[in-house]
XYZ file of C-alpha atoms in Angstrom:
331
model
C 98.582 -114.600 103.547
C 98.453 -112.816 100.233
C 100.391 -109.885 101.648
C 103.067 -112.159 103.069
C 103.314 -114.088 99.790
C 103.648 -110.892 97.815
C 106.338 -109.621 100.150
C 108.323 -112.838 99.651
C 108.076 -112.449 95.897
C 109.429 -108.931 96.155
C 112.384 -110.164 98.238
C 113.109 -112.953 95.734
C 112.914 -110.487 92.860
C 115.315 -108.144 94.660
C 117.757 -110.976 95.296
C 117.586 -112.047 91.649
C 118.222 -108.482 90.543
C 121.329 -108.345 92.754
C 122.600 -111.673 91.363
C 122.071 -110.501 87.788
C 123.804 -107.199 88.522
C 126.779 -108.962 90.117
C 127.005 -111.431 87.208
C 126.907 -108.565 84.738
C 129.648 -106.751 86.636
C 131.788 -109.913 86.761
C 131.384 -110.396 83.012
C 132.317 -106.758 82.420
C 135.462 -107.095 84.561
C 136.376 -110.410 82.908
C 135.935 -108.956 79.435
C 138.012 -105.897 80.311
C 140.793 -108.127 81.663
C 140.672 -110.264 78.513
C 140.917 -107.215 76.251
C 143.829 -105.855 78.287
C 145.734 -109.153 78.211
C 145.088 -109.646 74.494
C 146.370 -106.158 73.672
C 149.473 -106.795 75.781
C 150.044 -110.135 74.019
C 149.712 -108.515 70.594
C 152.189 -105.803 71.569
C 154.650 -108.407 72.824
C 154.313 -110.444 69.624
C 155.184 -107.332 67.611
C 158.402 -106.594 69.528
C 161.445 -106.894 67.288
C 159.291 -107.814 64.301
C 160.434 -106.922 60.809
C 159.029 -108.011 57.462
C 161.415 -108.434 54.553
C 160.380 -108.832 50.928
C 161.987 -111.923 49.420
C 161.631 -113.721 46.098
C 159.421 -116.190 48.007
C 157.175 -113.422 49.351
C 157.154 -111.388 52.574
C 158.631 -113.075 55.649
C 158.504 -111.831 59.230
C 161.646 -112.235 61.310
C 163.845 -110.788 64.009
C 167.505 -111.333 64.718
C 170.029 -110.790 67.450
C 173.508 -111.721 68.591
C 176.772 -111.986 66.688
C 178.683 -114.963 65.390
C 177.616 -118.167 63.683
C 174.225 -117.763 61.958
C 171.417 -119.963 63.269
C 167.965 -119.995 61.676
C 165.379 -120.721 64.365
C 162.203 -122.432 63.081
C 159.388 -122.362 65.627
C 156.756 -124.987 66.405
C 152.950 -124.911 66.429
C 151.406 -121.867 68.057
C 154.632 -119.936 67.630
C 156.129 -117.246 65.469
C 159.312 -115.207 65.410
C 158.587 -114.223 69.013
C 158.421 -117.783 70.324
C 161.478 -118.745 68.298
C 163.558 -115.878 69.627
C 162.498 -116.564 73.219
C 163.572 -120.196 72.747
C 166.944 -119.449 71.118
C 167.914 -116.226 72.889
C 170.193 -117.941 75.465
C 172.405 -119.099 72.577
C 173.297 -115.517 71.668
C 175.590 -115.174 74.673
C 177.883 -117.836 73.222
C 178.685 -116.575 69.743
C 175.461 -117.343 67.889
C 173.620 -114.967 65.560
C 169.959 -116.000 65.881
C 167.511 -115.368 63.046
C 163.998 -116.222 64.233
C 161.260 -116.201 61.624
C 157.495 -116.710 61.430
C 156.457 -119.672 59.281
C 153.629 -119.531 56.734
C 150.347 -118.483 58.328
C 151.910 -117.208 61.549
C 151.657 -113.563 62.600
C 152.836 -111.341 59.722
C 154.070 -114.041 57.343
C 151.171 -114.709 54.968
C 150.089 -118.193 53.981
C 150.731 -118.800 50.255
C 148.762 -121.224 48.099
C 151.583 -123.749 48.495
C 152.344 -123.949 52.210
C 154.061 -127.349 52.058
C 157.260 -128.060 54.018
C 159.113 -128.031 50.690
C 157.863 -124.530 49.854
C 158.576 -123.405 53.413
C 162.112 -124.758 53.124
C 162.658 -122.729 49.968
C 161.339 -119.691 51.843
C 163.884 -120.291 54.619
C 166.619 -119.986 52.009
C 164.930 -116.924 50.510
C 165.115 -115.287 53.938
C 168.803 -116.137 54.286
C 169.402 -114.689 50.813
C 167.577 -111.472 51.687
C 169.708 -111.107 54.823
C 172.958 -111.838 52.962
C 173.624 -115.081 54.865
C 175.206 -117.867 52.842
C 175.234 -120.796 55.244
C 173.430 -121.264 58.537
C 172.762 -123.777 61.257
C 169.101 -124.748 61.318
C 167.046 -125.535 64.429
C 163.546 -126.915 63.897
C 161.316 -127.358 66.945
C 158.208 -129.572 66.862
C 156.163 -128.688 63.739
C 159.096 -126.604 62.505
C 161.024 -129.841 61.902
C 159.527 -130.859 58.512
C 160.670 -127.651 56.818
C 164.014 -127.834 58.641
C 164.513 -131.339 57.235
C 163.463 -130.221 53.779
C 165.947 -127.349 53.906
C 168.764 -129.797 54.593
C 167.512 -132.077 51.795
C 166.787 -129.440 49.141
C 169.550 -126.952 49.954
C 172.415 -128.965 51.481
C 174.995 -126.303 50.668
C 173.126 -123.787 52.869
C 172.918 -125.890 56.052
C 175.956 -125.950 58.335
C 174.278 -128.059 61.028
C 170.795 -129.416 61.683
C 169.025 -129.698 65.044
C 165.559 -131.208 65.480
C 163.892 -130.791 68.872
C 160.789 -132.882 69.721
C 160.257 -133.223 65.959
C 156.940 -133.821 64.252
C 158.307 -136.282 61.734
C 157.433 -139.448 59.836
C 157.949 -142.919 61.226
C 156.608 -146.274 60.013
C 153.651 -147.691 61.933
C 155.856 -150.577 63.014
C 158.050 -148.210 65.060
C 156.631 -147.684 68.569
C 158.431 -146.389 71.613
C 156.577 -143.292 72.731
C 153.146 -141.906 73.512
C 150.406 -142.794 71.010
C 149.575 -140.211 68.326
C 146.931 -137.584 69.040
C 143.443 -138.741 68.002
C 141.366 -136.945 65.373
C 138.751 -136.042 68.017
C 141.372 -134.480 70.237
C 142.846 -132.597 67.284
C 139.391 -131.187 66.501
C 138.950 -130.111 70.119
C 142.366 -128.463 70.216
C 141.687 -126.596 66.982
C 138.454 -125.200 68.453
C 140.347 -124.042 71.528
C 143.202 -122.649 69.456
C 140.850 -120.905 67.052
C 139.596 -118.460 69.667
C 141.574 -115.889 71.630
C 138.859 -115.839 74.296
C 138.675 -119.620 74.722
C 142.446 -119.966 74.916
C 142.697 -117.062 77.365
C 140.031 -118.660 79.558
C 141.915 -121.947 79.378
C 145.125 -120.303 80.564
C 143.341 -118.733 83.536
C 140.830 -121.416 84.498
C 142.519 -124.664 83.474
C 146.204 -123.937 82.928
C 147.324 -127.445 83.888
C 145.023 -128.907 81.250
C 146.463 -126.519 78.653
C 149.917 -127.827 79.507
C 148.787 -131.453 79.396
C 146.683 -131.373 76.235
C 147.828 -128.359 74.178
C 151.522 -128.404 75.053
C 151.705 -132.174 75.647
C 153.645 -131.821 78.887
C 152.760 -133.331 82.289
C 151.796 -130.401 84.561
C 153.098 -132.214 87.632
C 156.599 -132.052 86.154
C 156.216 -128.310 85.661
C 155.072 -127.883 89.265
C 158.142 -129.762 90.491
C 160.601 -127.855 88.262
C 162.796 -124.930 89.236
C 161.372 -121.424 89.354
C 163.374 -120.607 86.216
C 161.898 -123.552 84.315
C 158.364 -122.754 85.477
C 158.816 -119.187 84.251
C 160.081 -120.434 80.875
C 157.204 -122.803 80.173
C 154.591 -120.351 81.437
C 156.038 -117.702 79.159
C 155.815 -120.098 76.224
C 152.160 -120.795 76.978
C 151.361 -117.101 77.294
C 153.109 -116.371 73.986
C 150.543 -118.414 72.061
C 148.225 -115.412 72.408
C 147.016 -113.852 70.177
C 146.170 -117.294 68.835
C 143.914 -115.814 66.146
C 147.027 -114.403 64.424
C 148.526 -117.906 64.310
C 145.409 -119.905 63.420
C 146.168 -120.424 59.713
C 149.567 -121.906 60.527
C 148.135 -124.023 63.324
C 145.568 -125.566 61.003
C 148.278 -126.410 58.461
C 150.468 -127.969 61.152
C 147.609 -130.158 62.388
C 146.832 -131.429 58.894
C 150.507 -131.972 58.117
C 151.120 -133.992 61.257
C 148.484 -136.507 60.152
C 149.813 -136.990 56.631
C 153.601 -136.893 56.771
C 155.332 -139.278 54.424
C 158.937 -140.479 54.385
C 161.654 -138.043 53.375
C 164.954 -139.023 51.678
C 166.853 -138.564 54.938
C 169.896 -140.383 53.580
C 170.576 -137.292 51.467
C 171.228 -135.136 54.527
C 174.923 -134.526 55.034
C 174.916 -131.784 57.676
C 175.984 -132.711 61.216
C 172.669 -133.524 62.896
C 171.337 -133.643 66.455
C 167.848 -134.962 67.289
C 166.282 -134.551 70.757
C 163.043 -135.741 72.362
C 161.474 -137.072 75.573
C 159.794 -140.442 75.915
C 156.758 -138.956 77.683
C 156.126 -136.263 75.067
C 152.340 -136.293 74.703
C 152.677 -135.775 70.952
C 154.616 -139.022 70.625
C 157.753 -137.513 69.098
C 160.230 -139.831 70.814
C 159.925 -142.690 68.321
C 159.777 -140.208 65.420
C 163.002 -138.590 66.594
C 164.765 -141.890 67.141
C 163.741 -143.178 63.710
C 164.768 -139.927 61.995
C 168.173 -139.879 63.654
C 168.728 -143.489 62.637
C 168.182 -142.621 58.967
C 170.592 -139.656 58.840
C 174.257 -140.575 58.506
C 176.190 -139.693 61.641
C 173.203 -138.154 63.426
C 173.169 -138.146 67.213
C 169.994 -138.873 69.169
C 169.396 -137.649 72.722
C 166.363 -139.100 74.460
C 165.167 -138.039 77.886
C 162.844 -140.253 79.913
C 160.779 -137.302 81.161
C 160.176 -133.666 80.281
C 157.203 -133.766 77.951
C 156.998 -131.805 74.729
C 158.504 -128.732 76.425
C 161.488 -130.765 77.720
C 160.942 -129.504 81.249
C 164.116 -129.620 83.301
C 166.387 -130.056 80.278
C 166.492 -126.569 78.748
C 170.078 -125.808 79.758
C 171.272 -129.238 78.647
C 169.555 -128.874 75.258
C 171.111 -125.471 74.651
C 174.522 -126.806 75.687
C 174.216 -129.671 73.193
C 173.230 -127.267 70.423
C 176.192 -125.027 71.202
C 178.488 -128.041 71.150
C 177.302 -128.916 67.658
C 177.052 -125.427 66.183
C 179.802 -123.437 67.897
C 182.112 -126.103 69.299
C 183.910 -127.040 66.064
C 184.538 -123.359 65.306
C 186.278 -122.655 68.601
C 190.067 -122.515 68.525
């Protein structure tokens, strides 16, 4: 009996050794894949990147196209790369896109004052450095506060204003969209978005949950969308890596979204377009509707579905922007 028992122990030990070896190999392969994907993401984020010294400090940007200048202000988790990917289709129709990285994103450092007001002044500093007098401004999501402040503080520099799924103030009495994100959920998202490894694992192991909770878009709508739309939103998710290079900006955006106060929107005189979707998980629909209602002559476009990424409406959104920015200039 002792011999048989000992033999069983040896077999169990051998099996355990095999399991440990296989687990170690799997971890090695997983880590190698993570390092490869992270390096590729960093290289992609650097494509087209330039840093210009301005009187407001260094600002990262890229530009492309010819025609009417349009300053593209990205949302949370973005940078010049995300902004250019979003606005690039406009370049085929006479738009000169300038996509920049906001404070704390990629190669634009975070100054002591990273408020929307200071960021708005930096937008104008970038235009000055590039020799651009007047520009259309597009602010997406968390890029909207500084876009609004640019139109308020520098009205002579803004030819047209577009806010897409804007993070913006609304009174508590205004409700017509998803509820705001809870503090607990914000804390969870910041943990996820503070780690390249955790976010990479999320993209590979729970991509639908990343879409639902990080990008506030129903994954079932993405699954039902066209192949072109699926490619667009997947590209946007992938472009959040390396998230560690965007973490400072992400933290500022999260804090800002909880403490936005009213802006003097009645001072905005630029032609304005505001767009959102009722099922945006970040609850921007009511914010957008309220903001548009406070800006003289502003037009509001509200979709019933599409989430924060406006799935299924990308072409329509770009067409509306072109109608505002380029349309009046056409003969």
